[in-house]
PDB file of C-alpha atoms in Angstrom:
ATOM      1  CA  MET A 158      -4.246  50.421 -11.364  1.00  0.00           C
ATOM      2  CA  HIS A 159      -7.854  49.782 -10.328  1.00  0.00           C
ATOM      3  CA  LYS A 160      -8.521  47.758 -13.493  1.00  0.00           C
ATOM      4  CA  HIS A 161      -5.356  45.749 -12.885  1.00  0.00           C
ATOM      5  CA  ASN A 162      -6.527  44.837  -9.341  1.00  0.00           C
ATOM      6  CA  ILE A 163      -9.942  43.750 -10.644  1.00  0.00           C
ATOM      7  CA  LYS A 164      -8.309  41.594 -13.307  1.00  0.00           C
ATOM      8  CA  THR A 165      -5.975  40.004 -10.739  1.00  0.00           C
ATOM      9  CA  LYS A 166      -8.853  39.252  -8.371  1.00  0.00           C
ATOM     10  CA  LEU A 167     -10.913  37.797 -11.208  1.00  0.00           C
ATOM     11  CA  ILE A 168      -8.090  35.487 -12.298  1.00  0.00           C
ATOM     12  CA  SER A 169      -7.541  34.457  -8.685  1.00  0.00           C
ATOM     13  CA  LEU A 170     -11.251  33.736  -8.220  1.00  0.00           C
ATOM     14  CA  LEU A 171     -11.417  31.694 -11.427  1.00  0.00           C
ATOM     15  CA  GLY A 172      -8.346  29.703 -10.366  1.00  0.00           C
ATOM     16  CA  ILE A 173      -9.746  28.925  -6.919  1.00  0.00           C
ATOM     17  CA  ASN A 174     -13.123  27.905  -8.339  1.00  0.00           C
ATOM     18  CA  PHE A 175     -11.383  25.691 -10.914  1.00  0.00           C
ATOM     19  CA  LEU A 176      -9.511  23.899  -8.128  1.00  0.00           C
ATOM     20  CA  ARG A 177     -12.731  23.536  -6.141  1.00  0.00           C
ATOM     21  CA  LEU A 178     -14.444  22.055  -9.179  1.00  0.00           C
ATOM     22  CA  ASN A 179     -11.620  19.542  -9.637  1.00  0.00           C
ATOM     23  CA  ALA A 180     -11.844  18.532  -5.997  1.00  0.00           C
ATOM     24  CA  LEU A 181     -15.638  18.202  -6.233  1.00  0.00           C
ATOM     25  CA  LEU A 182     -15.377  16.047  -9.368  1.00  0.00           C
ATOM     26  CA  ALA A 183     -12.868  13.777  -7.635  1.00  0.00           C
ATOM     27  CA  VAL A 184     -15.226  13.337  -4.670  1.00  0.00           C
ATOM     28  CA  ILE A 185     -18.207  12.686  -6.958  1.00  0.00           C
ATOM     29  CA  ALA A 186     -16.226  10.109  -8.952  1.00  0.00           C
ATOM     30  CA  MET A 187     -15.123   8.335  -5.764  1.00  0.00           C
ATOM     31  CA  VAL A 188     -18.634   8.311  -4.296  1.00  0.00           C
ATOM     32  CA  TYR A 189     -20.058   6.965  -7.568  1.00  0.00           C
ATOM     33  CA  PHE A 190     -17.350   4.300  -7.805  1.00  0.00           C
ATOM     34  CA  VAL A 191     -17.722   3.087  -4.213  1.00  0.00           C
ATOM     35  CA  GLY A 192     -21.525   3.342  -4.367  1.00  0.00           C
ATOM     36  CA  SER A 193     -21.653   1.324  -7.590  1.00  0.00           C
ATOM     37  CA  ILE A 194     -19.466  -1.431  -6.147  1.00  0.00           C
ATOM     38  CA  PHE A 195     -21.520  -1.489  -2.952  1.00  0.00           C
ATOM     39  CA  HIS A 196     -24.853  -1.561  -4.809  1.00  0.00           C
ATOM     40  CA  LYS A 197     -23.823  -4.406  -7.113  1.00  0.00           C
ATOM     41  CA  GLY A 198     -21.776  -6.381  -4.595  1.00  0.00           C
ATOM     42  CA  SER A 199     -23.722  -6.113  -1.337  1.00  0.00           C
ATOM     43  CA  SER A 200     -26.187  -8.821  -2.428  1.00  0.00           C
ATOM     44  CA  ALA A 201     -23.336 -11.353  -2.508  1.00  0.00           C
ATOM     45  CA  ILE A 202     -22.063 -10.546   0.989  1.00  0.00           C
ATOM     46  CA  SER A 203     -23.082 -13.099   3.580  1.00  0.00           C
ATOM     47  CA  TRP A 204     -21.516 -15.181   6.317  1.00  0.00           C
ATOM     48  CA  THR A 205     -21.280 -18.094   3.874  1.00  0.00           C
ATOM     49  CA  PHE A 206     -19.562 -15.900   1.273  1.00  0.00           C
ATOM     50  CA  LEU A 207     -16.956 -14.742   3.786  1.00  0.00           C
ATOM     51  CA  THR A 208     -16.255 -18.043   5.572  1.00  0.00           C
ATOM     52  CA  GLU A 209     -16.621 -20.887   3.059  1.00  0.00           C
ATOM     53  CA  ILE A 210     -14.462 -22.170   0.201  1.00  0.00           C
ATOM     54  CA  PRO A 211     -15.497 -21.775  -3.451  1.00  0.00           C
ATOM     55  CA  ARG A 212     -17.640 -24.606  -4.794  1.00  0.00           C
ATOM     56  CA  GLN A 213     -19.136 -25.758  -8.082  1.00  0.00           C
ATOM     57  CA  GLY A 214     -16.513 -24.178 -10.284  1.00  0.00           C
ATOM     58  CA  MET A 215     -16.492 -20.985  -8.179  1.00  0.00           C
ATOM     59  CA  THR A 216     -20.160 -20.345  -8.946  1.00  0.00           C
ATOM     60  CA  ALA A 217     -21.163 -21.012  -5.318  1.00  0.00           C
ATOM     61  CA  GLY A 218     -19.629 -21.002  -1.864  1.00  0.00           C
ATOM     62  CA  GLY A 219     -17.402 -18.247  -0.607  1.00  0.00           C
ATOM     63  CA  ILE A 220     -14.018 -16.559  -0.847  1.00  0.00           C
ATOM     64  CA  MET A 221     -12.483 -17.444   2.514  1.00  0.00           C
ATOM     65  CA  PRO A 222      -9.236 -18.917   1.036  1.00  0.00           C
ATOM     66  CA  ALA A 223      -8.763 -15.738  -1.019  1.00  0.00           C
ATOM     67  CA  ILE A 224      -9.268 -13.503   2.045  1.00  0.00           C
ATOM     68  CA  VAL A 225      -6.852 -15.538   4.156  1.00  0.00           C
ATOM     69  CA  GLY A 226      -4.295 -15.699   1.333  1.00  0.00           C
ATOM     70  CA  THR A 227      -4.438 -11.917   0.890  1.00  0.00           C
ATOM     71  CA  VAL A 228      -3.941 -11.380   4.628  1.00  0.00           C
ATOM     72  CA  TYR A 229      -1.040 -13.857   4.742  1.00  0.00           C
ATOM     73  CA  VAL A 230       0.865 -12.385   1.796  1.00  0.00           C
ATOM     74  CA  SER A 231       0.263  -8.816   3.035  1.00  0.00           C
ATOM     75  CA  LEU A 232       1.567  -9.572   6.538  1.00  0.00           C
ATOM     76  CA  LEU A 233       4.583 -11.428   5.157  1.00  0.00           C
ATOM     77  CA  THR A 234       5.282  -8.480   2.879  1.00  0.00           C
ATOM     78  CA  LEU A 235       5.086  -6.196   5.916  1.00  0.00           C
ATOM     79  CA  LEU A 236       7.564  -8.318   7.867  1.00  0.00           C
ATOM     80  CA  ILE A 237      10.069  -8.185   5.011  1.00  0.00           C
ATOM     81  CA  SER A 238       9.735  -4.629   3.707  1.00  0.00           C
ATOM     82  CA  VAL A 239       9.480  -2.659   6.964  1.00  0.00           C
ATOM     83  CA  PRO A 240      12.827  -3.646   8.568  1.00  0.00           C
ATOM     84  CA  LEU A 241      14.667  -3.175   5.259  1.00  0.00           C
ATOM     85  CA  GLY A 242      12.919   0.100   4.400  1.00  0.00           C
ATOM     86  CA  VAL A 243      13.202   1.665   7.854  1.00  0.00           C
ATOM     87  CA  GLY A 244      16.837   0.548   8.113  1.00  0.00           C
ATOM     88  CA  ALA A 245      17.648   2.159   4.771  1.00  0.00           C
ATOM     89  CA  ALA A 246      15.857   5.375   5.788  1.00  0.00           C
ATOM     90  CA  ILE A 247      17.767   5.572   9.083  1.00  0.00           C
ATOM     91  CA  TYR A 248      21.079   5.110   7.297  1.00  0.00           C
ATOM     92  CA  LEU A 249      20.333   7.648   4.559  1.00  0.00           C
ATOM     93  CA  ASN A 250      18.966  10.307   6.892  1.00  0.00           C
ATOM     94  CA  GLU A 251      21.040   9.854  10.042  1.00  0.00           C
ATOM     95  CA  PHE A 252      24.399   8.299   9.188  1.00  0.00           C
ATOM     96  CA  SER A 253      25.132   8.630   5.474  1.00  0.00           C
ATOM     97  CA  THR A 254      27.277  11.467   4.187  1.00  0.00           C
ATOM     98  CA  GLN A 255      25.095  13.792   2.114  1.00  0.00           C
ATOM     99  CA  GLY A 256      27.084  13.435  -1.094  1.00  0.00           C
ATOM    100  CA  LYS A 257      26.767  12.065  -4.611  1.00  0.00           C
ATOM    101  CA  LEU A 258      26.405   8.452  -3.491  1.00  0.00           C
ATOM    102  CA  ASN A 259      23.571   9.381  -1.129  1.00  0.00           C
ATOM    103  CA  ARG A 260      21.754  11.276  -3.902  1.00  0.00           C
ATOM    104  CA  LEU A 261      22.249   8.355  -6.302  1.00  0.00           C
ATOM    105  CA  ILE A 262      20.758   5.908  -3.788  1.00  0.00           C
ATOM    106  CA  ARG A 263      17.757   8.175  -3.185  1.00  0.00           C
ATOM    107  CA  LEU A 264      17.232   8.644  -6.919  1.00  0.00           C
ATOM    108  CA  SER A 265      17.342   4.881  -7.460  1.00  0.00           C
ATOM    109  CA  ILE A 266      14.785   4.277  -4.713  1.00  0.00           C
ATOM    110  CA  ARG A 267      12.428   6.899  -6.126  1.00  0.00           C
ATOM    111  CA  ASN A 268      12.777   5.434  -9.621  1.00  0.00           C
ATOM    112  CA  MET A 269      11.762   2.053  -8.218  1.00  0.00           C
ATOM    113  CA  ALA A 270       8.372   3.549  -7.329  1.00  0.00           C
ATOM    114  CA  GLY A 271       7.670   4.198 -11.016  1.00  0.00           C
ATOM    115  CA  ILE A 272       8.346   0.675 -12.272  1.00  0.00           C
ATOM    116  CA  PRO A 273       5.158  -1.079 -13.539  1.00  0.00           C
ATOM    117  CA  SER A 274       3.907  -3.897 -11.338  1.00  0.00           C
ATOM    118  CA  ILE A 275       4.126  -6.453 -14.153  1.00  0.00           C
ATOM    119  CA  VAL A 276       7.880  -5.790 -14.370  1.00  0.00           C
ATOM    120  CA  TYR A 277       8.170  -6.575 -10.657  1.00  0.00           C
ATOM    121  CA  GLY A 278       6.240  -9.761 -11.355  1.00  0.00           C
ATOM    122  CA  LEU A 279       8.652 -10.805 -14.112  1.00  0.00           C
ATOM    123  CA  PHE A 280      11.593  -9.977 -11.852  1.00  0.00           C
ATOM    124  CA  GLY A 281      10.098 -12.075  -9.048  1.00  0.00           C
ATOM    125  CA  LEU A 282       9.492 -14.934 -11.471  1.00  0.00           C
ATOM    126  CA  GLY A 283      13.088 -14.881 -12.672  1.00  0.00           C
ATOM    127  CA  ILE A 284      14.853 -14.266  -9.347  1.00  0.00           C
ATOM    128  CA  PHE A 285      12.695 -15.686  -6.562  1.00  0.00           C
ATOM    129  CA  VAL A 286      10.656 -18.394  -8.297  1.00  0.00           C
ATOM    130  CA  ALA A 287      13.299 -19.749 -10.689  1.00  0.00           C
ATOM    131  CA  GLY A 288      16.623 -18.354  -9.468  1.00  0.00           C
ATOM    132  CA  MET A 289      16.211 -18.975  -5.727  1.00  0.00           C
ATOM    133  CA  LYS A 290      14.124 -22.126  -6.303  1.00  0.00           C
ATOM    134  CA  LEU A 291      11.258 -20.864  -4.139  1.00  0.00           C
ATOM    135  CA  GLY A 292       8.691 -21.951  -6.720  1.00  0.00           C
ATOM    136  CA  ASN A 293       5.238 -20.404  -6.885  1.00  0.00           C
ATOM    137  CA  SER A 294       4.717 -19.693  -3.211  1.00  0.00           C
ATOM    138  CA  LEU A 295       3.719 -17.220  -0.546  1.00  0.00           C
ATOM    139  CA  MET A 296       7.361 -16.353   0.056  1.00  0.00           C
ATOM    140  CA  ALA A 297       8.094 -15.607  -3.598  1.00  0.00           C
ATOM    141  CA  SER A 298       5.029 -13.359  -3.822  1.00  0.00           C
ATOM    142  CA  ALA A 299       5.828 -11.604  -0.536  1.00  0.00           C
ATOM    143  CA  LEU A 300       9.422 -10.919  -1.608  1.00  0.00           C
ATOM    144  CA  THR A 301       8.184  -9.491  -4.912  1.00  0.00           C
ATOM    145  CA  LEU A 302       5.587  -7.281  -3.212  1.00  0.00           C
ATOM    146  CA  SER A 303       8.237  -6.194  -0.694  1.00  0.00           C
ATOM    147  CA  LEU A 304      10.285  -4.784  -3.564  1.00  0.00           C
ATOM    148  CA  MET A 305       7.207  -2.854  -4.722  1.00  0.00           C
ATOM    149  CA  THR A 306       6.440  -1.370  -1.312  1.00  0.00           C
ATOM    150  CA  TYR A 307      10.097  -0.744  -0.424  1.00  0.00           C
ATOM    151  CA  PRO A 308      10.277   2.757  -2.024  1.00  0.00           C
ATOM    152  CA  VAL A 309       7.095   3.825  -0.208  1.00  0.00           C
ATOM    153  CA  VAL A 310       8.424   2.618   3.140  1.00  0.00           C
ATOM    154  CA  VAL A 311      11.842   4.253   2.659  1.00  0.00           C
ATOM    155  CA  THR A 312      10.411   7.581   1.505  1.00  0.00           C
ATOM    156  CA  THR A 313       7.808   7.884   4.269  1.00  0.00           C
ATOM    157  CA  ALA A 314      10.290   6.755   6.918  1.00  0.00           C
ATOM    158  CA  GLU A 315      12.774   9.407   5.763  1.00  0.00           C
ATOM    159  CA  GLU A 316      10.105  12.102   5.867  1.00  0.00           C
ATOM    160  CA  ALA A 317       9.143  10.999   9.378  1.00  0.00           C
ATOM    161  CA  LEU A 318      12.778  11.185  10.513  1.00  0.00           C
ATOM    162  CA  ARG A 319      13.208  14.645   8.960  1.00  0.00           C
ATOM    163  CA  SER A 320      10.138  15.897  10.829  1.00  0.00           C
ATOM    164  CA  VAL A 321      11.850  15.246  14.184  1.00  0.00           C
ATOM    165  CA  PRO A 322      13.621  18.437  15.361  1.00  0.00           C
ATOM    166  CA  LEU A 323      17.414  18.487  15.337  1.00  0.00           C
ATOM    167  CA  GLY A 324      17.345  19.290  19.049  1.00  0.00           C
ATOM    168  CA  PHE A 325      16.284  15.721  19.806  1.00  0.00           C
ATOM    169  CA  ARG A 326      19.627  14.526  18.459  1.00  0.00           C
ATOM    170  CA  GLU A 327      21.803  17.341  19.766  1.00  0.00           C
ATOM    171  CA  GLY A 328      20.320  17.216  23.270  1.00  0.00           C
ATOM    172  CA  ALA A 329      20.981  13.484  23.630  1.00  0.00           C
ATOM    173  CA  MET A 330      24.514  13.744  22.265  1.00  0.00           C
ATOM    174  CA  ALA A 331      25.268  16.719  24.515  1.00  0.00           C
ATOM    175  CA  LEU A 332      24.473  14.467  27.487  1.00  0.00           C
ATOM    176  CA  GLY A 333      26.991  11.873  26.317  1.00  0.00           C
ATOM    177  CA  ALA A 334      24.878   9.603  24.128  1.00  0.00           C
ATOM    178  CA  THR A 335      26.347   8.172  20.958  1.00  0.00           C
ATOM    179  CA  ARG A 336      24.812   8.997  17.594  1.00  0.00           C
ATOM    180  CA  TRP A 337      23.097   5.577  17.482  1.00  0.00           C
ATOM    181  CA  GLN A 338      21.747   5.951  21.040  1.00  0.00           C
ATOM    182  CA  ALA A 339      20.338   9.376  20.176  1.00  0.00           C
ATOM    183  CA  VAL A 340      18.601   7.986  17.086  1.00  0.00           C
ATOM    184  CA  LYS A 341      17.387   4.836  18.831  1.00  0.00           C
ATOM    185  CA  LEU A 342      16.086   6.406  22.036  1.00  0.00           C
ATOM    186  CA  ASN A 343      15.040   9.909  20.953  1.00  0.00           C
ATOM    187  CA  VAL A 344      14.469  10.142  17.219  1.00  0.00           C
ATOM    188  CA  LEU A 345      12.884   6.791  16.357  1.00  0.00           C
ATOM    189  CA  PRO A 346      10.094   6.892  18.997  1.00  0.00           C
ATOM    190  CA  ALA A 347       9.081  10.337  17.725  1.00  0.00           C
ATOM    191  CA  ALA A 348       9.184   9.220  14.073  1.00  0.00           C
ATOM    192  CA  ILE A 349       7.345   5.905  14.435  1.00  0.00           C
ATOM    193  CA  PRO A 350       3.813   7.344  13.902  1.00  0.00           C
ATOM    194  CA  GLY A 351       4.808   8.799  10.529  1.00  0.00           C
ATOM    195  CA  MET A 352       6.545   5.574   9.579  1.00  0.00           C
ATOM    196  CA  ALA A 353       3.468   3.560  10.530  1.00  0.00           C
ATOM    197  CA  THR A 354       1.256   5.723   8.333  1.00  0.00           C
ATOM    198  CA  GLY A 355       3.409   5.179   5.250  1.00  0.00           C
ATOM    199  CA  THR A 356       3.780   1.488   5.968  1.00  0.00           C
ATOM    200  CA  ILE A 357       0.019   0.977   6.168  1.00  0.00           C
ATOM    201  CA  LEU A 358      -0.492   2.836   2.883  1.00  0.00           C
ATOM    202  CA  GLY A 359       2.154   0.639   1.266  1.00  0.00           C
ATOM    203  CA  LEU A 360       0.441  -2.428   2.678  1.00  0.00           C
ATOM    204  CA  GLY A 361      -2.847  -1.285   1.131  1.00  0.00           C
ATOM    205  CA  ARG A 362      -1.167  -1.118  -2.257  1.00  0.00           C
ATOM    206  CA  ALA A 363       0.356  -4.571  -1.826  1.00  0.00           C
ATOM    207  CA  ALA A 364      -3.009  -6.076  -0.875  1.00  0.00           C
ATOM    208  CA  GLY A 365      -4.571  -4.876  -4.133  1.00  0.00           C
ATOM    209  CA  GLU A 366      -1.835  -5.891  -6.589  1.00  0.00           C
ATOM    210  CA  THR A 367      -2.570  -8.610  -9.141  1.00  0.00           C
ATOM    211  CA  ALA A 368       0.235  -8.804 -11.721  1.00  0.00           C
ATOM    212  CA  PRO A 369       3.129  -9.683  -9.349  1.00  0.00           C
ATOM    213  CA  ILE A 370       1.293 -12.465  -7.532  1.00  0.00           C
ATOM    214  CA  ILE A 371      -0.066 -14.069 -10.723  1.00  0.00           C
ATOM    215  CA  LEU A 372       3.507 -14.784 -11.793  1.00  0.00           C
ATOM    216  CA  THR A 373       4.926 -15.729  -8.405  1.00  0.00           C
ATOM    217  CA  GLY A 374       2.420 -17.614  -6.276  1.00  0.00           C
ATOM    218  CA  ALA A 375      -1.325 -17.001  -6.624  1.00  0.00           C
ATOM    219  CA  ALA A 376      -3.422 -19.995  -7.660  1.00  0.00           C
ATOM    220  CA  TYR A 377      -6.437 -20.033  -9.969  1.00  0.00           C
ATOM    221  CA  PHE A 378      -8.416 -22.305  -7.651  1.00  0.00           C
ATOM    222  CA  LEU A 379      -7.151 -23.713  -4.353  1.00  0.00           C
ATOM    223  CA  PRO A 380      -9.885 -24.619  -1.856  1.00  0.00           C
ATOM    224  CA  ILE A 381      -7.412 -25.116   1.018  1.00  0.00           C
ATOM    225  CA  LEU A 382      -5.452 -22.670   3.145  1.00  0.00           C
ATOM    226  CA  PRO A 383      -1.660 -22.385   2.841  1.00  0.00           C
ATOM    227  CA  SER A 384       0.099 -24.176   5.678  1.00  0.00           C
ATOM    228  CA  SER A 385       3.586 -22.738   5.093  1.00  0.00           C
ATOM    229  CA  VAL A 386       5.352 -19.967   3.176  1.00  0.00           C
ATOM    230  CA  THR A 387       6.271 -22.453   0.439  1.00  0.00           C
ATOM    231  CA  ASP A 388       2.619 -23.140  -0.477  1.00  0.00           C
ATOM    232  CA  GLN A 389       0.591 -21.496  -3.202  1.00  0.00           C
ATOM    233  CA  PHE A 390      -2.398 -19.428  -2.172  1.00  0.00           C
ATOM    234  CA  MET A 391      -5.552 -17.772  -3.438  1.00  0.00           C
ATOM    235  CA  ALA A 392      -5.770 -13.969  -3.318  1.00  0.00           C
ATOM    236  CA  LEU A 393      -8.635 -11.514  -3.690  1.00  0.00           C
ATOM    237  CA  PRO A 394      -7.162  -9.492  -6.606  1.00  0.00           C
ATOM    238  CA  TYR A 395      -6.456 -12.594  -8.707  1.00  0.00           C
ATOM    239  CA  HIS A 396      -9.782 -14.183  -7.763  1.00  0.00           C
ATOM    240  CA  LEU A 397     -11.550 -11.007  -8.884  1.00  0.00           C
ATOM    241  CA  TYR A 398      -9.622 -11.041 -12.164  1.00  0.00           C
ATOM    242  CA  ILE A 399     -10.629 -14.662 -12.810  1.00  0.00           C
ATOM    243  CA  LEU A 400     -14.313 -14.087 -12.055  1.00  0.00           C
ATOM    244  CA  SER A 401     -14.424 -10.945 -14.185  1.00  0.00           C
ATOM    245  CA  THR A 402     -12.514 -12.055 -17.287  1.00  0.00           C
ATOM    246  CA  GLN A 403     -11.584 -15.749 -17.360  1.00  0.00           C
ATOM    247  CA  HIS A 404     -14.503 -17.678 -15.900  1.00  0.00           C
ATOM    248  CA  SER A 405     -16.523 -19.910 -18.229  1.00  0.00           C
ATOM    249  CA  SER A 406     -19.801 -18.398 -16.944  1.00  0.00           C
ATOM    250  CA  ILE A 407     -18.987 -14.736 -16.400  1.00  0.00           C
ATOM    251  CA  SER A 408     -22.606 -13.576 -16.311  1.00  0.00           C
ATOM    252  CA  GLU A 409     -23.441 -16.230 -13.694  1.00  0.00           C
ATOM    253  CA  VAL A 410     -20.663 -15.154 -11.329  1.00  0.00           C
ATOM    254  CA  ARG A 411     -20.927 -11.407 -11.961  1.00  0.00           C
ATOM    255  CA  HIS A 412     -22.476 -10.736  -8.550  1.00  0.00           C
ATOM    256  CA  LEU A 413     -19.718 -12.794  -6.905  1.00  0.00           C
ATOM    257  CA  ALA A 414     -17.113 -10.693  -8.709  1.00  0.00           C
ATOM    258  CA  TYR A 415     -18.701  -7.502  -7.380  1.00  0.00           C
ATOM    259  CA  GLY A 416     -18.870  -9.042  -3.907  1.00  0.00           C
ATOM    260  CA  THR A 417     -15.164  -9.903  -4.085  1.00  0.00           C
ATOM    261  CA  ALA A 418     -14.395  -6.359  -5.247  1.00  0.00           C
ATOM    262  CA  LEU A 419     -16.391  -4.974  -2.324  1.00  0.00           C
ATOM    263  CA  VAL A 420     -14.452  -7.076   0.208  1.00  0.00           C
ATOM    264  CA  LEU A 421     -11.104  -6.043  -1.324  1.00  0.00           C
ATOM    265  CA  LEU A 422     -12.183  -2.405  -1.408  1.00  0.00           C
ATOM    266  CA  ALA A 423     -13.267  -2.618   2.234  1.00  0.00           C
ATOM    267  CA  ILE A 424      -9.844  -3.994   3.260  1.00  0.00           C
ATOM    268  CA  VAL A 425      -7.987  -1.216   1.430  1.00  0.00           C
ATOM    269  CA  LEU A 426     -10.319   1.501   2.764  1.00  0.00           C
ATOM    270  CA  ILE A 427      -9.913   0.200   6.318  1.00  0.00           C
ATOM    271  CA  LEU A 428      -6.115   0.306   5.982  1.00  0.00           C
ATOM    272  CA  ASN A 429      -6.239   3.849   4.575  1.00  0.00           C
ATOM    273  CA  THR A 430      -8.622   4.964   7.335  1.00  0.00           C
ATOM    274  CA  VAL A 431      -6.277   3.557   9.985  1.00  0.00           C
ATOM    275  CA  ALA A 432      -3.359   5.421   8.375  1.00  0.00           C
ATOM    276  CA  ILE A 433      -5.283   8.712   8.312  1.00  0.00           C
ATOM    277  CA  GLY A 434      -6.416   8.169  11.908  1.00  0.00           C
ATOM    278  CA  LEU A 435      -2.851   7.543  13.087  1.00  0.00           C
ATOM    279  CA  ARG A 436      -1.575  10.635  11.328  1.00  0.00           C
ATOM    280  CA  PHE A 437      -4.359  12.807  12.774  1.00  0.00           C
ATOM    281  CA  TYR A 438      -3.983  11.428  16.311  1.00  0.00           C
ATOM    282  CA  TYR A 439      -0.213  11.784  16.512  1.00  0.00           C
ATOM    283  CA  SER A 440      -0.134  15.164  14.757  1.00  0.00           C
ATOM    284  CA  LYS A 441      -2.282  16.497  17.613  1.00  0.00           C
ATOM    285  CA  SER A 442      -0.089  14.904  20.268  1.00  0.00           C
ATOM    286  CA  LYS A 443       3.199  16.322  18.952  1.00  0.00           C
ATOM    287  CA  GLN A 444       4.598  19.012  21.204  1.00  0.00           C
ATOM    288  CA  TRP A 445       7.095  20.481  18.728  1.00  0.00           C
TER     289      TRP A 445
END
């Protein structure tokens, strides 16, 4: 019996240390990755780099059109995907009968999350660009990215709704409220922080995608800002791809590519930090 306990403790200790090692390796890899990008890209960061248009075949100037284009397409994606995703989550969690159809819808949404981004790009090209006659534009790219972020928004919104105690619904309905009034006035305000966290994480993914926007709206070189949702635009992920692989003088623009990567990484890290901050703040303020 004593030997058995020692063996069990030893296996448990080895397992815990193995998990700690994995976590440590992940942290080391992330620190090395971010540090490498910062070291190689910080020399390119300047006010000119952030606020001017590319010049001289993108070997000089800045990336301002790419930054603005990324912000525009991300915000437009947010405006499209959030109402649809939150609406679907409310229906599935609060009003839909928990039967086969409900499970089929949930399974379909989760399967959407595993579709490669290039497939979304081809779908956007066929449906939005060609089928709906939107052409290569901000709107076509935003609609395509909305499809990509839709499963994330639905899933996180559902989890946020499930985290709200059943008493919030039953108490409101016991006082004479309808089911919709109970959800609207009691459940949704309590679930919004969780929804916001998932939405921001989905937005971070959309901001870093390249394949869908190449096929639906991003331009190789466009030294002007888009004036409407029907215009093409420059974007940081595509600009980085061009500088790194397609430029005629790759070695000459290498530092600009690292600078672009650093700006894109900073945007995504800021969004993720905001999401983590929201989750931490509201998890402390919950009283249930």
